[in-house]
mmCIF file of C-alpha atoms in Angstrom:
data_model
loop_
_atom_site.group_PDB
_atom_site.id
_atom_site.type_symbol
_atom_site.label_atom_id
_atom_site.label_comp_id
_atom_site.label_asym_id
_atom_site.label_seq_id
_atom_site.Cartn_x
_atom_site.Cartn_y
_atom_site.Cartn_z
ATOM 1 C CA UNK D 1 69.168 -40.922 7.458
ATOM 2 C CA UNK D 2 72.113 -42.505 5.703
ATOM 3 C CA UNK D 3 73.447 -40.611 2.442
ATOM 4 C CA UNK D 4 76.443 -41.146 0.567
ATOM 5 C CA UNK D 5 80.004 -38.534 1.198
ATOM 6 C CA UNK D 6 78.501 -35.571 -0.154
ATOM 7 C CA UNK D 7 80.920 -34.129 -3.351
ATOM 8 C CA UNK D 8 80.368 -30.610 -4.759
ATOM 9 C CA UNK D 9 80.597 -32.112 -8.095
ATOM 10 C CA UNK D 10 77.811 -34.629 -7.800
ATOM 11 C CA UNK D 11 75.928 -31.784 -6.543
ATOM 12 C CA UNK D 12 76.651 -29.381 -9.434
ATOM 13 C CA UNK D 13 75.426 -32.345 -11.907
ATOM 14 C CA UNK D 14 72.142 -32.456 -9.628
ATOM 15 C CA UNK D 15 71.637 -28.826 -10.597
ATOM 16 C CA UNK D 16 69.778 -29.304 -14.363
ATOM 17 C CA UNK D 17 67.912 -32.402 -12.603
ATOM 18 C CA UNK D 18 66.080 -29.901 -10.397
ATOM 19 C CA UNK D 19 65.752 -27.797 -12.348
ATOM 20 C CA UNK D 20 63.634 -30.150 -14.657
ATOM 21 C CA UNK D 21 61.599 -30.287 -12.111
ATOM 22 C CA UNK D 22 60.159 -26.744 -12.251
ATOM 23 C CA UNK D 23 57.461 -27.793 -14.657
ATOM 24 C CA UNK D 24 54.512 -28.559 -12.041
ATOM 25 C CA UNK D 25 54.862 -28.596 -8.343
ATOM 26 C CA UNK D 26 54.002 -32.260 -8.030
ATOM 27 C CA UNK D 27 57.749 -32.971 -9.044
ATOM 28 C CA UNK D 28 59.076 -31.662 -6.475
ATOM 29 C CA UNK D 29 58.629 -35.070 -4.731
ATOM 30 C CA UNK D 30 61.957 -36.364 -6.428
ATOM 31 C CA UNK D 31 64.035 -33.359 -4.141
ATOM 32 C CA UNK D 32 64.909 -35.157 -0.995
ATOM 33 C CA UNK D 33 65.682 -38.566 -2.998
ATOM 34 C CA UNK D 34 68.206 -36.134 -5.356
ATOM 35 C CA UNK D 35 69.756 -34.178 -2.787
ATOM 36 C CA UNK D 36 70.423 -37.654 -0.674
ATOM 37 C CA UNK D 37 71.984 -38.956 -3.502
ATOM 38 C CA UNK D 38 74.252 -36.049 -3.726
ATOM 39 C CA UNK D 39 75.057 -36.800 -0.013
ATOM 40 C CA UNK D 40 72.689 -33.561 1.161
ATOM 41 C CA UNK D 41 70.698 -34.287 4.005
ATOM 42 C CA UNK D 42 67.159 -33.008 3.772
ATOM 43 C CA UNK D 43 64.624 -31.776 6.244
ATOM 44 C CA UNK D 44 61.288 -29.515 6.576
ATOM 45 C CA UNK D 45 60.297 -28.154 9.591
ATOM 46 C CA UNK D 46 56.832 -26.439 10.732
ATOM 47 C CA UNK D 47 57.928 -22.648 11.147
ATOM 48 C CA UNK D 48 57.064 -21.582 14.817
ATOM 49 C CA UNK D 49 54.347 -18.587 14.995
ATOM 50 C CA UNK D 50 55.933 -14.944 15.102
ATOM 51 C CA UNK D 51 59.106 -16.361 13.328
ATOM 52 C CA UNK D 52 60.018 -15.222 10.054
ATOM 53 C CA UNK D 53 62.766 -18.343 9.444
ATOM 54 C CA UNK D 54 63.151 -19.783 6.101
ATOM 55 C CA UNK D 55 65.741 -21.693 6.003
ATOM 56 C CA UNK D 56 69.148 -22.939 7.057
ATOM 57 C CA UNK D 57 72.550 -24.914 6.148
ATOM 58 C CA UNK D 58 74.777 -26.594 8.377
ATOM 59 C CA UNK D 59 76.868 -29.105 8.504
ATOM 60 C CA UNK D 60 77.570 -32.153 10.585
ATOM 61 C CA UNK D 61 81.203 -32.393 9.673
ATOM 62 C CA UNK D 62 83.141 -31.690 6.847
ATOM 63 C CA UNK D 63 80.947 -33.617 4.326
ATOM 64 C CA UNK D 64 77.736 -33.902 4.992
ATOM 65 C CA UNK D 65 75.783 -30.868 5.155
ATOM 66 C CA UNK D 66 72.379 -30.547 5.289
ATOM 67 C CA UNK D 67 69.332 -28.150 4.201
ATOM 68 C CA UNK D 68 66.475 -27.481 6.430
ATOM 69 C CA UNK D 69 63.441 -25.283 5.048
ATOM 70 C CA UNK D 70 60.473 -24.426 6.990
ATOM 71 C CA UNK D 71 57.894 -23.730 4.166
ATOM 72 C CA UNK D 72 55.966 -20.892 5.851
ATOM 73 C CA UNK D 73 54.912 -20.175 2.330
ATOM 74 C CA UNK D 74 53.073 -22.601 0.651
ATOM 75 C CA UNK D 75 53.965 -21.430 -2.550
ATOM 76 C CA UNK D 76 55.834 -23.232 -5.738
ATOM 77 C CA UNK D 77 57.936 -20.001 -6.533
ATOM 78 C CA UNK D 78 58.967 -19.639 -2.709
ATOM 79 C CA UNK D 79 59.998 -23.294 -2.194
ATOM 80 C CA UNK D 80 62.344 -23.606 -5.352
ATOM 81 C CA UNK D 81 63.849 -20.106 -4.548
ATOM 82 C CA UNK D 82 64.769 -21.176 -0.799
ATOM 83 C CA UNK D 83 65.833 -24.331 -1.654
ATOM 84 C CA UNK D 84 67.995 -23.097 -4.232
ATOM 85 C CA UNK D 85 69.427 -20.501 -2.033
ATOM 86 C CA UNK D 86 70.458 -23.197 0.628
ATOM 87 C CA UNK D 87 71.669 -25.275 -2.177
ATOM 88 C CA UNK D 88 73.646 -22.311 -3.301
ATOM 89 C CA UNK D 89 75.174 -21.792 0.238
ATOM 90 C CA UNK D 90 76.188 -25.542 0.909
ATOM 91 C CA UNK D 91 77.923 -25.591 -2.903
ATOM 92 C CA UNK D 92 80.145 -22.431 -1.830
ATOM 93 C CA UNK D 93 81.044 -24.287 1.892
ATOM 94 C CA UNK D 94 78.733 -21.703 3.950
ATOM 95 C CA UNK D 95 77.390 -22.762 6.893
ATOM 96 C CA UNK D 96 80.414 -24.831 8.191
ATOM 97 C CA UNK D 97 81.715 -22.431 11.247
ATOM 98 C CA UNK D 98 78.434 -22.011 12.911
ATOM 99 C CA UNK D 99 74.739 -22.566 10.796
ATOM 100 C CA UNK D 100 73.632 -20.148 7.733
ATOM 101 C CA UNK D 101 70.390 -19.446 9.107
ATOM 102 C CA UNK D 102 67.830 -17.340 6.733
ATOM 103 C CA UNK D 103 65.418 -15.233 8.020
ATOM 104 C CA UNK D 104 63.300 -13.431 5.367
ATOM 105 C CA UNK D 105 64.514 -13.694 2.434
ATOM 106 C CA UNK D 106 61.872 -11.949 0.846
ATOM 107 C CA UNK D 107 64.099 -8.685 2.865
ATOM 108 C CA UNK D 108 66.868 -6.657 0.852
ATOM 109 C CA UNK D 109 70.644 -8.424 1.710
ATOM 110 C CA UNK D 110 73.355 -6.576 2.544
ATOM 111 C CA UNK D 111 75.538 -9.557 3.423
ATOM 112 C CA UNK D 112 78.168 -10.968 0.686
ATOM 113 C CA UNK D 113 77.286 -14.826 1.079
ATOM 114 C CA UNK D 114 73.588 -14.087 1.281
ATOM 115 C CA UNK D 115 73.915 -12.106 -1.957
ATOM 116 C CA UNK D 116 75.310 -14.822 -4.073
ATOM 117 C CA UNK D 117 72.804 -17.428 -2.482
ATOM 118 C CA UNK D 118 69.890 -14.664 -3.245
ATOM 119 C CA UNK D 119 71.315 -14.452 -6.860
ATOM 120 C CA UNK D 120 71.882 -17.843 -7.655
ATOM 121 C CA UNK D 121 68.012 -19.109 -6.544
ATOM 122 C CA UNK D 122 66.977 -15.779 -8.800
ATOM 123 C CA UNK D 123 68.541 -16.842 -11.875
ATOM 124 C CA UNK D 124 67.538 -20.686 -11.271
ATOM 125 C CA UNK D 125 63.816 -19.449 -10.906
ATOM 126 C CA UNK D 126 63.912 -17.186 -13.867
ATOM 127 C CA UNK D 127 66.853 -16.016 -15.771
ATOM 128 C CA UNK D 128 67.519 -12.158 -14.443
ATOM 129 C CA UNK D 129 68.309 -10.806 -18.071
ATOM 130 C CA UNK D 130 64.581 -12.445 -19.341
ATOM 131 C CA UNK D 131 62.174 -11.274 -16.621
ATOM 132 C CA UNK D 132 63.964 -7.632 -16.437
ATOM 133 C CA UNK D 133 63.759 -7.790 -20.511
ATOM 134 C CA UNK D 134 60.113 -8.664 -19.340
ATOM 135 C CA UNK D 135 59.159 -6.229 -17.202
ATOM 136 C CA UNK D 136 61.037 -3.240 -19.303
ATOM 137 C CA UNK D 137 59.067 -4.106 -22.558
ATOM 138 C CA UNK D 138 55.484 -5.113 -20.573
ATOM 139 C CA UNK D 139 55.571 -2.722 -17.588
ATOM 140 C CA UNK D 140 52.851 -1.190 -16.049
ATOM 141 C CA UNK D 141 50.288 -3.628 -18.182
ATOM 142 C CA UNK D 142 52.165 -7.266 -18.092
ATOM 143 C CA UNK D 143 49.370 -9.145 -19.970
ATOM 144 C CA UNK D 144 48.790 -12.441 -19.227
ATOM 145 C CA UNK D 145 48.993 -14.188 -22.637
ATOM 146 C CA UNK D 146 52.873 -12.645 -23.068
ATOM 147 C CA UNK D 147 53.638 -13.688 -19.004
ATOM 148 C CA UNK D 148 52.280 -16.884 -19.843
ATOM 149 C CA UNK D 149 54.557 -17.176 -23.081
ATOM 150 C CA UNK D 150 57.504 -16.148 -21.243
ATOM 151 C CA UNK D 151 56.757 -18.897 -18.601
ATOM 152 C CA UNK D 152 56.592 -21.244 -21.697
ATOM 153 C CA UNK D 153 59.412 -20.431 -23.276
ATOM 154 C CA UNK D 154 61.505 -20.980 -20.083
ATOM 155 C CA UNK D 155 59.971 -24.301 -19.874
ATOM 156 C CA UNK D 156 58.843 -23.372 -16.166
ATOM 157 C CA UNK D 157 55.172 -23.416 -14.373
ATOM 158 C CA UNK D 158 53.939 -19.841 -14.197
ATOM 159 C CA UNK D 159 54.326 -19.302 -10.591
ATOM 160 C CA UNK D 160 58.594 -19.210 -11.103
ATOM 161 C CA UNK D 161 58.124 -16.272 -13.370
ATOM 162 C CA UNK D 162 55.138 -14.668 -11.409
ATOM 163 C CA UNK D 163 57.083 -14.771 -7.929
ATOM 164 C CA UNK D 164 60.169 -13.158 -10.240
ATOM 165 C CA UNK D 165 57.760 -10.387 -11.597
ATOM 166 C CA UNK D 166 56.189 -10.035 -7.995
ATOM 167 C CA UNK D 167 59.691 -8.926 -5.980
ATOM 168 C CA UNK D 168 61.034 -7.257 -8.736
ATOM 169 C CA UNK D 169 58.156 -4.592 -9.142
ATOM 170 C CA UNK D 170 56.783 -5.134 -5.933
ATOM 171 C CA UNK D 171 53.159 -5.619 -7.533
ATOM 172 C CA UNK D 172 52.300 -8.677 -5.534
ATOM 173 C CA UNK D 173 48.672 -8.490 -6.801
ATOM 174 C CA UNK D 174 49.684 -9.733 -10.200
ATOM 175 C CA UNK D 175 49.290 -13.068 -11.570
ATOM 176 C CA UNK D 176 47.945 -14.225 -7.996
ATOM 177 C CA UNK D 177 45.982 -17.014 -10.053
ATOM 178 C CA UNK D 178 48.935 -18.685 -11.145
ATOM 179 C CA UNK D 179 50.583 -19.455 -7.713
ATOM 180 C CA UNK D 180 50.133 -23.094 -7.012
ATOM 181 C CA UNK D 181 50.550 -24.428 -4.088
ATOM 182 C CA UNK D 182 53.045 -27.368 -3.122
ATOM 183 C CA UNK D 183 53.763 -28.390 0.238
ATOM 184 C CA UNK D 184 51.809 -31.378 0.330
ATOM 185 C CA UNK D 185 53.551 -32.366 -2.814
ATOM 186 C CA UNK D 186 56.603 -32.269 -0.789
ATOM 187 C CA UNK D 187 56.120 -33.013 2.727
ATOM 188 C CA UNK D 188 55.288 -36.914 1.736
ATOM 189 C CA UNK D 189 58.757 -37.808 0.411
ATOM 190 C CA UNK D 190 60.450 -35.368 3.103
ATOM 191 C CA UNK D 191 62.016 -36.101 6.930
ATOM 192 C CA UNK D 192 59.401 -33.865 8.297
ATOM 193 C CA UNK D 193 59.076 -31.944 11.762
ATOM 194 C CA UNK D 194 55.659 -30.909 12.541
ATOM 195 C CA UNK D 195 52.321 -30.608 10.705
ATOM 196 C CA UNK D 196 51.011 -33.591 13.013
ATOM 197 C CA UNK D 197 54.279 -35.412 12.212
ATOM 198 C CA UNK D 198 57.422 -35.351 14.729
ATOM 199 C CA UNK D 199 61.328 -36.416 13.878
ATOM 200 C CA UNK D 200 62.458 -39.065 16.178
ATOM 201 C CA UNK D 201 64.422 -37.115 18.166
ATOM 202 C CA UNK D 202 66.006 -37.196 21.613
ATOM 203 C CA UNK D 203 66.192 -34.151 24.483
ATOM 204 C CA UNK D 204 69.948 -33.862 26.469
ATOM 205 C CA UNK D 205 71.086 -32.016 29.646
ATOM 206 C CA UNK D 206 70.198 -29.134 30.821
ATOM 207 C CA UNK D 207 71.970 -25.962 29.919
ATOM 208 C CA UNK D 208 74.479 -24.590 32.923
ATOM 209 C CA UNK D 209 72.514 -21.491 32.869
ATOM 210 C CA UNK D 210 69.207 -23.801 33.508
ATOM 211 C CA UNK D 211 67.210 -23.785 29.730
ATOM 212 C CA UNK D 212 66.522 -26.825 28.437
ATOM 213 C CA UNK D 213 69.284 -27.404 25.320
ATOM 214 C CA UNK D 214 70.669 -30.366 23.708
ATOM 215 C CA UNK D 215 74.231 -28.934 25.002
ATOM 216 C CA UNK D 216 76.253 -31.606 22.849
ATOM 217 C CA UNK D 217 74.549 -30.740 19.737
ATOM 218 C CA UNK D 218 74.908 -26.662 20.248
ATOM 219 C CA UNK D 219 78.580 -27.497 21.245
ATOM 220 C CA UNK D 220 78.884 -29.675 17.513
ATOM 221 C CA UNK D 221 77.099 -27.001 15.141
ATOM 222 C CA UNK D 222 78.537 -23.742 17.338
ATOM 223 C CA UNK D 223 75.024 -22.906 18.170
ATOM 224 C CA UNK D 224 75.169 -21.173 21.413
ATOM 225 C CA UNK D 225 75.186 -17.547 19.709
ATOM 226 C CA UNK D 226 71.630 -18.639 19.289
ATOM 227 C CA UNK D 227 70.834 -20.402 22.539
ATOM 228 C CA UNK D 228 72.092 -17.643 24.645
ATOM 229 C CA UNK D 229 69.440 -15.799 23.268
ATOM 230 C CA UNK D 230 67.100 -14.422 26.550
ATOM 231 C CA UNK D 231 64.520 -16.884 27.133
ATOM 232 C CA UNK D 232 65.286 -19.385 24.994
ATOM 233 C CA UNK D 233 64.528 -22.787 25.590
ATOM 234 C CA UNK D 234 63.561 -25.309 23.579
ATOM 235 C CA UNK D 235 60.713 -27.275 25.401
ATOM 236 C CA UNK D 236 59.889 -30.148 23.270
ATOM 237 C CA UNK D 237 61.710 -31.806 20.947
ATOM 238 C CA UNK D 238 59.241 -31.272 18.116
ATOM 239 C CA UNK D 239 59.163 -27.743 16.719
ATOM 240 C CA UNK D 240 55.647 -28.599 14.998
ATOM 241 C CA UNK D 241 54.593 -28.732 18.478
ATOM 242 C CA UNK D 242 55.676 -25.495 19.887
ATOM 243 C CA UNK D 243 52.765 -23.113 21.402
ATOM 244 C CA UNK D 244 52.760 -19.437 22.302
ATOM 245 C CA UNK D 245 55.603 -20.055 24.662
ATOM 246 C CA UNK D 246 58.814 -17.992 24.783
ATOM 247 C CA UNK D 247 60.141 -20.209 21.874
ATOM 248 C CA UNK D 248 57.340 -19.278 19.643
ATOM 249 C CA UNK D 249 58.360 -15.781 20.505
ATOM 250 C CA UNK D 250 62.400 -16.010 20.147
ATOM 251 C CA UNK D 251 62.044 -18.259 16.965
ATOM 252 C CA UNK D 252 65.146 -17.516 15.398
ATOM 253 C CA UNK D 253 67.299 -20.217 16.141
ATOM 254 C CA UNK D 254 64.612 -23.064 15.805
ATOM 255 C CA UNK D 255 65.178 -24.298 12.443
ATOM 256 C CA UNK D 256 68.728 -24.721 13.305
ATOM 257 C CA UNK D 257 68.136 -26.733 16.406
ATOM 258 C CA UNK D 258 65.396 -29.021 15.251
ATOM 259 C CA UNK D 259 67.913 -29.726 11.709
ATOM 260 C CA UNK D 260 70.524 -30.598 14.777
ATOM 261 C CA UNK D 261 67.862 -33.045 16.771
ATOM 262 C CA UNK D 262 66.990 -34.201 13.685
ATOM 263 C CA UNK D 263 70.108 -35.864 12.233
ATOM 264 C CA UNK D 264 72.048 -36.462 15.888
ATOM 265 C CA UNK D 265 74.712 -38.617 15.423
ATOM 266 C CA UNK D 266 73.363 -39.788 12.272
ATOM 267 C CA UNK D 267 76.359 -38.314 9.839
ATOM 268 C CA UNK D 268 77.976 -40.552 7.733
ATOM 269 C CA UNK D 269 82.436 -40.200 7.082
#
């Protein structure tokens, strides 16, 4: 996948562009052509069972980083928060020592970089100051004629403000009815691992300790942290095709790896 020197300035520009997009979920096909042009490489990637991954950053040198999301959620609000939490981290240079890898993110942060990321996808969503204005004035009753205002008034589809409303009060039963779905409004217009699709990727030596690794590529992103991990191995070079195996069970590391098959070799100077 060949994509122009990525600049932080071209991706800064790209920023109201996306977030155009945020009207219905079937726009979200334009993301992987936008982020390309930005120089952002752009992959999704079947989430293995048991693993709570959902997403990563990384980069292949020092311009041309990519985003990989997994999309265990099938949910509009979920996908534009993620992706503008990755966004967030390659804009402020995260990911460049060893991968930013998210697990969660639905979890409180503690972490400084994961913090900003969180805060930046927020307020891209749903401006912070309107939904808490929101839920001050509306709480416990939030009708659904003044939700559906707000969401107007933003100029976003409902399900950006509902998944706001949702963490913030922690009443996930409201406004269920709004969340639409949008992976397959995605995955077309993606470089996709799994879901009956596999990345043409390649498997490399053996790891000294005797799990099967792509050593060069864990050597390249500083992935070993991961790879040490007991019993890790990854067994096939598609994650979509992972089983109940050990790496179904020590997940953590897989988006990371499969972003690193993914684009071997393939980074542009």
């Amino acid at each position: 996948l060949l994509v122009p020197k990525y600049q932080e300035s071209a991706a800064r520009a790209a920023l109201p562009r996306l977030r155009a997009l945020l009207s219905a979920p079937e726009e979200a096909r334009h993301v992987p052509r936008i982020l390309q042009e930005c120089g952002i490489r752009f992959v999704v990637v079947e989430a293995l069972k048991s693993s709570k991954i959902d997403g990563v950053c990384l980069w292949l040198n020092e311009h041309s980083p990519v985003i990989g999301m997994t999309m265990r959620f099938d949910r509009m609000d979920n996908f534009w928060f993620v992706l503008r939490h990755e966004l967030e981290h390659v804009l402020l240079g995260h990911g460049k020592v060893e991968p930013s890898l998210d697990v969660d993110l639905n979890e409180d942060v503690v972490d400084e970089e994961e913090k900003l990321a969180n805060a930046a996808a927020s307020e891209f969503c749903a401006p912070k100051a309107r939904i808490d204005s929101f839920i001050k004035r509306k709480a416990p009753i939030f009708p659904e004629r003044d939700f559906l205002g707000l969401a107007a008034v933003l100029g976003v589809h409902p399900a950006l403000v509902a998944g706001q409303i949702q963490f913030k009060t922690g009443r996930y039963d409201l406004f269920r009815s709004h969340m639409a779905k949008i992976r397959d409004r995605v995955l077309p217009s993606a470089v996709v691992d799994g879901w009956g699709d596999v990345a043409p990727v390649g498997l490399r030596p053996l790891h000294p300790g005797g799990e099967l690794v792509t050593a060069d590529l864990t050597d390249q992103f500083n992935l070993w942290p991961f790879a040490q991990r007991p019993g890790y191995a990854a067994a096939h070079a598609s994650v979509g095709q992972q089983s109940e195996g050990v790496l179904a069970q020590r997940g953590v590391a897989a988006v990371g790896f499969a972003v690193a098959y993914v684009f071997n070799a393939q980074a542009v100077g």
